[in-house]
Tab-separated table of C-alpha atoms and ligand atoms in Angstrom:
chain	number	residue	atom	x	y	z
A	515	UNK	CA	4.962	-23.438	18.479
A	516	UNK	CA	3.385	-19.987	18.857
A	517	UNK	CA	0.430	-19.786	16.487
A	518	UNK	CA	-1.200	-16.477	15.623
A	519	UNK	CA	1.436	-14.099	16.945
A	520	UNK	CA	4.396	-12.857	14.939
A	521	UNK	CA	7.890	-13.306	16.335
A	522	UNK	CA	8.419	-9.540	16.450
A	523	UNK	CA	6.979	-8.887	19.928
A	524	UNK	CA	9.207	-11.623	21.385
A	525	UNK	CA	12.271	-9.690	20.208
A	526	UNK	CA	11.309	-6.470	22.025
A	527	UNK	CA	12.454	-5.158	25.386
A	528	UNK	CA	9.866	-4.385	28.062
A	529	UNK	CA	10.402	-0.690	27.323
A	530	UNK	CA	9.641	-1.158	23.621
A	531	UNK	CA	6.547	-3.228	24.458
A	532	UNK	CA	5.373	-0.454	26.769
A	533	UNK	CA	5.684	2.094	23.946
A	534	UNK	CA	3.310	0.012	21.796
A	535	UNK	CA	0.645	0.214	24.491
A	536	UNK	CA	1.245	3.845	25.458
A	537	UNK	CA	-1.302	5.860	27.439
A	538	UNK	CA	-4.319	3.598	26.920
A	539	UNK	CA	-7.555	5.547	26.662
A	540	UNK	CA	-5.888	8.887	27.375
A	541	UNK	CA	-6.218	11.657	24.809
A	542	UNK	CA	-3.902	14.441	25.945
A	543	UNK	CA	-4.794	17.016	23.316
A	544	UNK	CA	-8.470	17.700	22.708
A	545	UNK	CA	-7.551	20.489	20.242
A	546	UNK	CA	-4.349	19.366	18.488
A	547	UNK	CA	-3.073	21.153	15.409
A	548	UNK	CA	-2.932	17.754	13.722
A	549	UNK	CA	-4.717	14.533	14.625
A	550	UNK	CA	-3.376	11.285	13.153
A	551	UNK	CA	-5.884	8.411	13.172
A	552	UNK	CA	-4.195	4.979	13.079
A	553	UNK	CA	-1.067	3.725	14.815
A	554	UNK	CA	0.420	1.381	12.217
A	555	UNK	CA	3.698	2.131	10.460
A	556	UNK	CA	2.043	4.773	8.287
A	557	UNK	CA	0.331	6.664	11.106
A	558	UNK	CA	3.432	6.663	13.316
A	559	UNK	CA	5.743	7.696	10.448
A	560	UNK	CA	3.359	10.519	9.542
A	561	UNK	CA	3.100	11.737	13.144
A	562	UNK	CA	6.918	11.682	13.364
A	563	UNK	CA	7.355	13.562	10.067
A	564	UNK	CA	4.746	16.169	10.968
A	565	UNK	CA	6.460	16.633	14.341
A	566	UNK	CA	9.910	16.947	12.730
A	567	UNK	CA	8.504	19.576	10.354
A	568	UNK	CA	7.285	21.573	13.394
A	569	UNK	CA	3.764	21.918	12.074
A	570	UNK	CA	2.267	22.240	15.547
A	571	UNK	CA	0.957	19.880	18.201
A	572	UNK	CA	0.211	16.316	17.113
A	573	UNK	CA	-2.127	13.793	18.731
A	574	UNK	CA	-2.149	10.190	17.455
A	575	UNK	CA	-4.983	7.798	18.292
A	576	UNK	CA	-4.944	4.040	17.711
A	577	UNK	CA	-7.896	1.720	18.261
A	578	UNK	CA	-5.756	-1.159	19.553
A	579	UNK	CA	-2.041	-1.190	20.355
A	580	UNK	CA	0.478	0.455	18.045
A	581	UNK	CA	1.227	-2.031	15.287
A	582	UNK	CA	-1.814	-4.216	15.926
A	583	UNK	CA	-2.829	-4.152	12.238
A	584	UNK	CA	-0.857	-5.261	9.185
A	585	UNK	CA	2.296	-3.621	10.529
A	586	UNK	CA	2.766	-6.098	13.372
A	587	UNK	CA	2.545	-9.089	11.042
A	588	UNK	CA	4.715	-7.923	8.141
A	589	UNK	CA	7.960	-9.512	7.020
A	590	UNK	CA	9.718	-6.170	7.426
A	591	UNK	CA	11.743	-6.275	4.226
A	592	UNK	CA	12.882	-2.914	2.860
A	593	UNK	CA	13.659	-4.034	-0.653
A	594	UNK	CA	12.930	-1.516	-3.408
A	595	UNK	CA	15.103	-2.751	-6.252
A	596	UNK	CA	13.306	-5.979	-7.310
A	597	UNK	CA	10.259	-3.773	-7.943
A	598	UNK	CA	12.043	-2.458	-11.021
A	599	UNK	CA	10.739	-5.571	-12.775
A	600	UNK	CA	7.116	-5.162	-11.768
A	601	UNK	CA	6.268	-1.547	-10.912
A	602	UNK	CA	6.363	1.877	-12.546
A	603	UNK	CA	9.368	4.107	-11.978
A	604	UNK	CA	7.429	6.555	-9.783
A	605	UNK	CA	6.704	3.726	-7.373
A	606	UNK	CA	10.297	2.481	-7.291
A	607	UNK	CA	11.428	6.095	-6.742
A	608	UNK	CA	9.119	6.362	-3.715
A	609	UNK	CA	10.534	3.103	-2.363
A	610	UNK	CA	14.157	4.140	-2.904
A	611	UNK	CA	13.580	7.508	-1.250
A	612	UNK	CA	11.908	5.725	1.644
A	613	UNK	CA	14.773	3.272	2.140
A	614	UNK	CA	17.157	6.236	2.283
A	615	UNK	CA	14.885	7.887	4.836
A	616	UNK	CA	14.812	4.667	6.889
A	617	UNK	CA	18.621	4.705	6.959
A	618	UNK	CA	18.631	8.333	8.039
A	619	UNK	CA	16.048	7.738	10.774
A	620	UNK	CA	17.982	4.690	11.983
A	621	UNK	CA	21.079	6.892	12.306
A	622	UNK	CA	19.467	9.830	14.086
A	623	UNK	CA	17.172	7.922	16.456
A	624	UNK	CA	18.861	7.352	19.832
A	625	UNK	CA	19.440	3.599	20.033
A	626	UNK	CA	18.591	3.206	16.331
A	627	UNK	CA	15.568	1.537	14.763
A	628	UNK	CA	17.173	-1.866	14.294
A	629	UNK	CA	17.666	-1.583	10.546
A	630	UNK	CA	19.666	-4.539	9.205
A	631	UNK	CA	21.507	-4.133	5.910
A	632	UNK	CA	20.810	-7.087	3.630
A	633	UNK	CA	21.454	-8.266	0.087
A	634	UNK	CA	18.698	-9.930	-1.932
A	635	UNK	CA	18.916	-12.866	-4.321
A	636	UNK	CA	15.973	-13.803	-6.533
A	637	UNK	CA	16.317	-17.348	-7.890
A	638	UNK	CA	15.284	-17.904	-11.499
A	639	UNK	CA	15.905	-20.503	-14.196
A	640	UNK	CA	17.685	-17.942	-16.388
A	641	UNK	CA	18.190	-14.198	-16.704
A	642	UNK	CA	14.949	-13.843	-18.618
A	643	UNK	CA	13.089	-15.705	-15.862
A	644	UNK	CA	12.749	-12.461	-13.910
A	645	UNK	CA	12.340	-10.106	-16.858
A	646	UNK	CA	13.735	-9.595	-20.320
A	647	UNK	CA	15.096	-6.233	-19.197
A	648	UNK	CA	17.844	-6.443	-16.570
A	649	UNK	CA	18.494	-3.275	-14.554
A	650	UNK	CA	22.098	-2.177	-14.193
A	651	UNK	CA	22.334	-2.726	-10.457
A	652	UNK	CA	21.545	-6.433	-10.825
A	653	UNK	CA	24.382	-8.966	-10.905
A	654	UNK	CA	23.482	-12.258	-12.549
A	655	UNK	CA	24.913	-15.302	-10.736
A	656	UNK	CA	24.959	-18.693	-12.449
A	657	UNK	CA	23.908	-21.907	-10.700
A	658	UNK	CA	27.483	-22.673	-9.641
A	659	UNK	CA	27.918	-19.275	-8.004
A	660	UNK	CA	24.577	-19.620	-6.218
A	661	UNK	CA	25.521	-23.100	-4.929
A	662	UNK	CA	28.774	-21.700	-3.564
A	663	UNK	CA	26.928	-18.859	-1.806
A	664	UNK	CA	24.064	-20.993	-0.507
A	665	UNK	CA	25.512	-24.395	0.406
A	666	UNK	CA	22.767	-26.957	0.813
A	667	UNK	CA	20.335	-25.385	-1.629
A	668	UNK	CA	18.698	-28.301	-3.415
A	669	UNK	CA	17.795	-26.343	-6.522
A	670	UNK	CA	20.319	-25.868	-9.374
A	671	UNK	CA	19.268	-22.349	-10.246
A	672	UNK	CA	20.943	-19.102	-11.103
A	673	UNK	CA	19.791	-15.880	-9.571
A	674	UNK	CA	19.783	-12.102	-9.587
A	675	UNK	CA	21.807	-10.512	-6.801
A	676	UNK	CA	20.893	-6.995	-5.657
A	677	UNK	CA	23.037	-5.490	-2.960
A	678	UNK	CA	22.301	-2.929	-0.224
A	679	UNK	CA	18.694	-3.638	0.636
A	680	UNK	CA	17.511	-3.874	4.254
A	681	UNK	CA	14.999	-5.168	6.759
A	682	UNK	CA	13.563	-4.244	10.166
A	683	UNK	CA	11.617	-5.887	12.935
A	684	UNK	CA	8.539	-3.761	12.162
A	685	UNK	CA	7.478	-3.476	15.802
A	686	UNK	CA	10.930	-2.502	17.011
A	687	UNK	CA	11.155	0.176	14.329
A	688	UNK	CA	7.629	1.340	15.160
A	689	UNK	CA	8.422	1.603	18.870
A	690	UNK	CA	11.615	3.525	18.033
A	691	UNK	CA	9.692	6.031	15.939
A	692	UNK	CA	6.856	6.334	18.470
A	693	UNK	CA	8.851	6.702	21.664
A	694	UNK	CA	9.374	10.452	21.291
A	695	UNK	CA	5.939	11.330	19.923
A	696	UNK	CA	4.497	13.693	22.513
A	697	UNK	CA	0.847	12.546	22.471
A	698	UNK	CA	-0.136	8.969	21.608
A	699	UNK	CA	-3.340	7.337	22.826
A	700	UNK	CA	-3.799	3.610	22.305
A	701	UNK	CA	-7.163	1.917	22.766
A	702	UNK	CA	-8.925	4.966	21.324
A	703	UNK	CA	-10.976	4.588	18.132
A	704	UNK	CA	-12.344	7.328	15.896
A	705	UNK	CA	-16.047	6.707	15.371
A	706	UNK	CA	-17.451	9.691	13.439
A	707	UNK	CA	-16.570	13.092	12.018
A	708	UNK	CA	-18.424	16.398	11.882
A	709	UNK	CA	-18.072	18.768	8.946
A	710	UNK	CA	-18.645	22.495	8.569
A	711	UNK	CA	-18.648	23.363	4.869
A	712	UNK	CA	-15.461	21.924	3.400
A	713	UNK	CA	-13.693	21.636	6.786
A	714	UNK	CA	-13.645	18.750	9.186
A	715	UNK	CA	-14.265	20.321	12.600
A	716	UNK	CA	-14.339	17.397	15.003
A	717	UNK	CA	-13.692	13.688	15.347
A	718	UNK	CA	-15.778	11.681	17.790
A	719	UNK	CA	-13.709	8.984	19.484
A	720	UNK	CA	-14.253	6.294	22.088
A	721	UNK	CA	-12.486	8.691	24.524
A	722	UNK	CA	-14.449	11.832	23.676
A	723	UNK	CA	-14.504	14.576	21.074
A	724	UNK	CA	-11.313	15.895	19.432
A	725	UNK	CA	-11.344	19.211	17.543
A	726	UNK	CA	-8.195	19.253	15.410
A	727	UNK	CA	-6.824	21.836	13.011
A	728	UNK	CA	-6.175	19.070	10.475
A	729	UNK	CA	-6.577	15.290	10.362
A	730	UNK	CA	-4.610	12.515	8.686
A	731	UNK	CA	-6.289	9.130	8.360
A	732	UNK	CA	-3.787	6.257	8.215
A	733	UNK	CA	-5.987	3.298	8.974
A	734	UNK	CA	-4.698	0.693	6.527
A	735	UNK	CA	-7.814	0.603	4.397
A	736	UNK	CA	-9.751	3.829	3.687
A	737	UNK	CA	-11.642	4.748	6.812
A	738	UNK	CA	-15.376	4.061	7.094
A	739	UNK	CA	-16.718	6.597	9.589
A	740	UNK	CA	-20.067	8.296	10.063
A	741	UNK	CA	-19.900	11.649	8.314
A	742	UNK	CA	-16.862	10.821	6.163
A	743	UNK	CA	-17.722	10.407	2.522
A	744	UNK	CA	-14.792	8.267	1.332
A	745	UNK	CA	-15.445	6.062	-1.653
A	746	UNK	CA	-12.118	4.532	-2.676
A	747	UNK	CA	-12.196	0.884	-3.736
A	748	UNK	CA	-10.086	-1.336	-1.501
A	749	UNK	CA	-9.839	-4.865	-0.221
A	750	UNK	CA	-7.277	-6.865	1.731
A	751	UNK	CA	-5.119	-9.858	0.949
A	752	UNK	CA	-4.223	-12.335	3.655
A	753	UNK	CA	-0.708	-13.677	3.973
A	754	UNK	CA	0.872	-16.379	6.163
A	755	UNK	CA	4.418	-16.298	7.513
A	756	UNK	CA	6.476	-18.631	9.680
A	757	UNK	CA	9.745	-18.573	11.571
A	758	UNK	CA	11.737	-21.743	12.231
A	759	UNK	CA	13.496	-22.708	15.390
A	760	UNK	CA	17.229	-21.825	15.287
A	761	UNK	CA	18.841	-23.963	12.561
A	762	UNK	CA	22.399	-24.761	11.422
A	763	UNK	CA	21.694	-23.821	7.799
A	764	UNK	CA	23.041	-20.314	7.177
A	765	UNK	CA	21.700	-18.129	4.383
A	766	UNK	CA	23.952	-15.235	3.326
A	767	UNK	CA	21.027	-12.922	2.606
A	768	UNK	CA	17.364	-13.006	1.625
A	769	UNK	CA	16.899	-15.750	-0.936
A	770	UNK	CA	13.588	-15.303	-2.744
A	771	UNK	CA	11.420	-17.297	-2.721
A	772	UNK	CA	13.115	-19.407	-0.032
A	773	UNK	CA	13.665	-17.451	3.206
A	774	UNK	CA	15.238	-14.546	5.061
A	775	UNK	CA	17.765	-15.217	7.835
A	776	UNK	CA	17.025	-13.683	11.253
A	777	UNK	CA	19.613	-12.804	13.904
A	778	UNK	CA	19.631	-15.956	16.018
A	779	UNK	CA	19.822	-18.582	13.285
A	780	UNK	CA	16.113	-18.709	12.543
A	781	UNK	CA	14.659	-18.515	9.045
A	782	UNK	CA	11.625	-16.421	8.120
A	783	UNK	CA	9.584	-17.868	5.253
A	784	UNK	CA	6.220	-17.426	3.555
A	785	UNK	CA	4.410	-14.281	2.628
A	786	UNK	CA	1.635	-16.133	0.820
A	787	UNK	CA	-1.140	-14.365	-1.086
A	788	UNK	CA	-4.288	-16.103	0.134
A	789	UNK	CA	-6.780	-14.352	-2.129
A	790	UNK	CA	-10.378	-14.634	-0.966
A	791	UNK	CA	-9.487	-16.007	2.507
A	792	UNK	CA	-11.142	-13.581	4.926
A	793	UNK	CA	-10.696	-15.704	8.041
A	794	UNK	CA	-8.290	-14.268	10.639
A	795	UNK	CA	-7.288	-17.839	11.557
A	796	UNK	CA	-3.879	-19.327	10.806
A	797	UNK	CA	-4.434	-22.301	8.479
A	798	UNK	CA	-2.258	-25.300	9.415
A	799	UNK	CA	-2.260	-26.570	5.831
A	800	UNK	CA	-0.760	-23.275	4.592
A	801	UNK	CA	1.903	-23.351	7.331
A	802	UNK	CA	2.699	-26.987	6.400
A	803	UNK	CA	2.994	-26.036	2.736
A	804	UNK	CA	5.421	-23.183	3.517
A	805	UNK	CA	7.525	-25.454	5.744
A	806	UNK	CA	7.387	-28.233	3.130
A	807	UNK	CA	8.694	-25.824	0.482
A	808	UNK	CA	11.465	-24.674	2.804
A	809	UNK	CA	12.567	-28.261	3.546
A	810	UNK	CA	12.497	-29.093	-0.176
A	811	UNK	CA	14.783	-26.126	-0.906
A	812	UNK	CA	17.085	-26.760	2.085
A	813	UNK	CA	17.046	-30.507	2.874
A	814	UNK	CA	19.674	-29.990	5.597
A	815	UNK	CA	16.916	-28.442	7.727
A	816	UNK	CA	15.837	-32.010	8.452
A	817	UNK	CA	13.274	-32.063	11.229
A	818	UNK	CA	13.722	-28.428	12.342
A	819	UNK	CA	10.457	-27.154	13.704
A	820	UNK	CA	8.371	-24.018	13.362
A	821	UNK	CA	8.592	-21.624	16.299
A	822	UNK	CA	6.061	-18.983	15.145
A	823	UNK	CA	3.318	-19.073	12.515
A	824	UNK	CA	0.957	-16.191	11.876
A	825	UNK	CA	-1.092	-14.396	9.276
A	826	UNK	CA	-2.151	-10.831	8.580
A	827	UNK	CA	-3.965	-8.799	5.928
A	828	UNK	CA	-2.401	-6.438	3.398
A	829	UNK	CA	-4.634	-3.398	2.684
A	830	UNK	CA	-4.910	-3.010	-1.089
A	831	UNK	CA	-6.354	-0.756	-3.781
A	832	UNK	CA	-7.212	-2.313	-7.175
A	833	UNK	CA	-3.876	-1.331	-8.779
A	834	UNK	CA	-1.856	-2.486	-5.761
A	835	UNK	CA	-0.460	1.001	-5.109
A	836	UNK	CA	-1.192	3.364	-2.236
A	837	UNK	CA	-3.355	6.432	-1.986
A	838	UNK	CA	-1.544	9.467	-0.499
A	839	UNK	CA	-3.926	12.374	-0.900
A	840	UNK	CA	-6.062	15.070	0.590
A	841	UNK	CA	-9.500	13.640	1.397
A	842	UNK	CA	-11.599	14.591	-1.623
A	843	UNK	CA	-13.771	17.614	-0.824
A	844	UNK	CA	-12.194	18.341	2.596
A	845	UNK	CA	-9.642	21.146	2.947
A	846	UNK	CA	-8.067	20.037	6.212
A	847	UNK	CA	-8.020	16.220	5.991
A	848	UNK	CA	-5.538	13.834	4.364
A	849	UNK	CA	-5.388	10.100	4.039
A	850	UNK	CA	-3.044	7.336	3.115
A	851	UNK	CA	-4.236	3.790	2.528
A	852	UNK	CA	-3.731	0.583	0.580
A	853	UNK	CA	0.025	0.226	1.037
A	854	UNK	CA	-0.397	-3.485	0.230
A	855	UNK	CA	3.030	-5.249	0.119
A	856	UNK	CA	5.305	-2.293	0.851
A	857	UNK	CA	3.800	-0.186	3.623
A	858	UNK	CA	6.694	-0.760	6.003
A	859	UNK	CA	9.170	0.281	3.340
A	860	UNK	CA	7.176	3.273	2.124
A	861	UNK	CA	6.069	4.726	5.453
A	862	UNK	CA	8.887	7.276	5.991
A	863	UNK	CA	8.627	8.745	2.467
A	864	UNK	CA	4.845	8.873	2.764
A	865	UNK	CA	5.159	10.700	6.077
A	866	UNK	CA	7.461	13.276	4.511
A	867	UNK	CA	5.127	13.752	1.562
A	868	UNK	CA	2.110	14.417	3.770
A	869	UNK	CA	4.081	16.735	6.073
A	870	UNK	CA	5.265	18.741	3.042
A	871	UNK	CA	1.741	18.953	1.670
A	872	UNK	CA	0.257	20.166	4.967
A	873	UNK	CA	3.070	22.664	5.372
A	874	UNK	CA	2.946	24.114	1.842
A	875	UNK	CA	-0.832	23.927	1.424
A	876	UNK	CA	-0.377	22.349	-1.993
A	877	UNK	CA	0.598	18.838	-3.103
A	878	UNK	CA	4.244	18.031	-3.757
A	879	UNK	CA	4.719	17.224	-7.479
A	880	UNK	CA	5.235	13.495	-6.863
A	881	UNK	CA	1.874	13.203	-5.088
A	882	UNK	CA	-0.115	13.124	-8.315
A	883	UNK	CA	0.700	9.429	-8.849
A	884	UNK	CA	-0.989	8.508	-5.550
A	885	UNK	CA	-4.212	10.481	-5.986
A	886	UNK	CA	-7.536	8.922	-4.992
A	887	UNK	CA	-8.967	10.408	-8.200
A	888	UNK	CA	-7.343	7.635	-10.256
A	889	UNK	CA	-10.262	5.451	-9.149
A	890	UNK	CA	-13.600	6.567	-10.591
A	891	UNK	CA	-16.236	7.039	-7.926
A	892	UNK	CA	-18.638	4.135	-7.865
A	893	UNK	CA	-22.236	4.783	-8.857
A	894	UNK	CA	-24.566	5.318	-5.930
A	895	UNK	CA	-26.522	2.219	-4.950
A	896	UNK	CA	-30.299	2.460	-5.001
B	828	FAD	C1	2.264	-11.281	5.196
B	828	FAD	C2	2.645	-9.845	4.981
B	828	FAD	C3	3.968	-9.536	4.717
B	828	FAD	C4	4.337	-8.192	4.481
B	828	FAD	N1	5.642	-7.913	4.275
B	828	FAD	C5	6.027	-6.628	4.049
B	828	FAD	C6	7.388	-6.320	3.844
B	828	FAD	O1	8.254	-7.196	3.878
B	828	FAD	N2	7.735	-5.015	3.604
B	828	FAD	C7	6.789	-4.024	3.566
B	828	FAD	O2	7.155	-2.870	3.325
B	828	FAD	N3	5.473	-4.294	3.781
B	828	FAD	C8	5.079	-5.569	4.014
B	828	FAD	N4	3.755	-5.869	4.218
B	828	FAD	C9	2.768	-4.791	4.077
B	828	FAD	C10	2.653	-3.940	5.323
B	828	FAD	O3	2.438	-4.776	6.433
B	828	FAD	C11	1.476	-2.965	5.171
B	828	FAD	O4	1.492	-2.337	3.932
B	828	FAD	C12	1.584	-1.884	6.267
B	828	FAD	O5	1.761	-2.491	7.530
B	828	FAD	C13	0.358	-1.000	6.272
B	828	FAD	O6	0.513	-0.124	7.364
B	828	FAD	P1	-0.677	0.850	7.800
B	828	FAD	O7	-0.161	1.691	8.900
B	828	FAD	O8	-1.235	1.504	6.584
B	828	FAD	O9	-1.813	-0.161	8.270
B	828	FAD	P2	-1.936	-0.960	9.649
B	828	FAD	O10	-0.675	-1.502	10.116
B	828	FAD	O11	-3.064	-1.936	9.449
B	828	FAD	O12	-2.359	0.160	10.679
B	828	FAD	C14	-3.618	0.791	10.660
B	828	FAD	C15	-4.012	1.034	12.107
B	828	FAD	O13	-5.163	1.849	12.148
B	828	FAD	C16	-5.916	1.463	13.260
B	828	FAD	N5	-7.285	1.931	13.077
B	828	FAD	C17	-8.176	1.532	12.112
B	828	FAD	N6	-9.335	2.204	12.265
B	828	FAD	C18	-9.164	3.055	13.306
B	828	FAD	C19	-10.020	3.996	13.944
B	828	FAD	N7	-11.289	4.211	13.525
B	828	FAD	N8	-9.536	4.689	15.002
B	828	FAD	C20	-8.256	4.489	15.459
B	828	FAD	N9	-7.419	3.590	14.874
B	828	FAD	C21	-7.867	2.887	13.820
B	828	FAD	C22	-5.794	-0.056	13.276
B	828	FAD	O14	-6.067	-0.590	14.553
B	828	FAD	C23	-4.360	-0.273	12.839
B	828	FAD	O15	-3.459	-0.449	13.911
B	828	FAD	C24	3.359	-7.178	4.504
B	828	FAD	C25	2.037	-7.490	4.807
B	828	FAD	C26	1.688	-8.802	5.054
B	828	FAD	C27	0.270	-9.117	5.414
């Protein structure tokens, strides 16, 4: 069993792996028009969108390898519709727009991004078990229909079926988006910024000084850097995931909360919310509990083993929604942070939103919902 590393790297070609570790320590552009700090799904999607919008030269820097943060450990589900039950319409709109953008990018990228179309079933004791209000694009299946679709499921439950969702291997998609970015430096960390009035004039990095026209910070959580006065409340929530060895049990689609089928007969399960656990270590008892739940739901799994078990941290703001904003008080700096459970899904739409904002010099109308100003600044500590 591989413990601590997601399955995603094992599914990549050598060429895709090389993209994730591109140009270590080498900053090509000391004076780019736009500097993107952070090489997770958000940073790469933003760099791609800014490039597509022809806003000038773009340099991306990433402290580790591309995807070495939350992105490389995510489940990779691109599933907007179930959020109708739990999130405001503006958020679901962002997610839907982003899924459409993912499909477009998958089409236009040579070789594709590996997007897999997928239906989603959420099991529940009855229709009201998910929410009193049932959206129109949800088909309710009774326990008999679910049993016919998912032979071997031990639970007699109905479920909500939502069609036309999707998933990606997050690292494959990331490599696909990053391969044509002209200037990417991995192993380069931003360490401090210098301001002149309300403009950010330079970013000190582990590979020297960069003097950009504009900067976008996409570092998961809001960036803590010398000289950058960012005070947006955020924390992170650990989650564990596992992948089984190839099994005979076949799931027709994602069955929440049971598992998602992967290409070669493996099942992907978990996505725990381990509040308060700050340790980067994989906890065997959590992995056992996920596998125990999976065996209880699908007894035909028998003694099938775990091939990969890992954990990662979701960056989160207090309301669980992202910040997509200009850095307060700085004319030429933007940030996005706290994408929590849906950063893979929402990256392409976020990239477009930031590119439009930089290009027009004013926020697109939908940006108001993601403003940092929704969190009151904390009182200074004495
Ligand atoms: C268990 C789990 C399951 C998930 N499942 C899903 C899912 O199914 N669908 C979905 O949409 N989302 C999912 N997510 C959420 C998703 O992983 C995150 O929202 C998303 O990856 C955040 O991307 P990011 O680019 O903002 O952050 P990250 O991926 O963390 O990237 C930030 C990058 O910035 C770099 N960095 C930080 N500081 C600096 C610096 N000073 N200089 C240079 N670089 C720096 C870091 O090294 C890092 O690589 C899941 C998360 C977890 C933990």
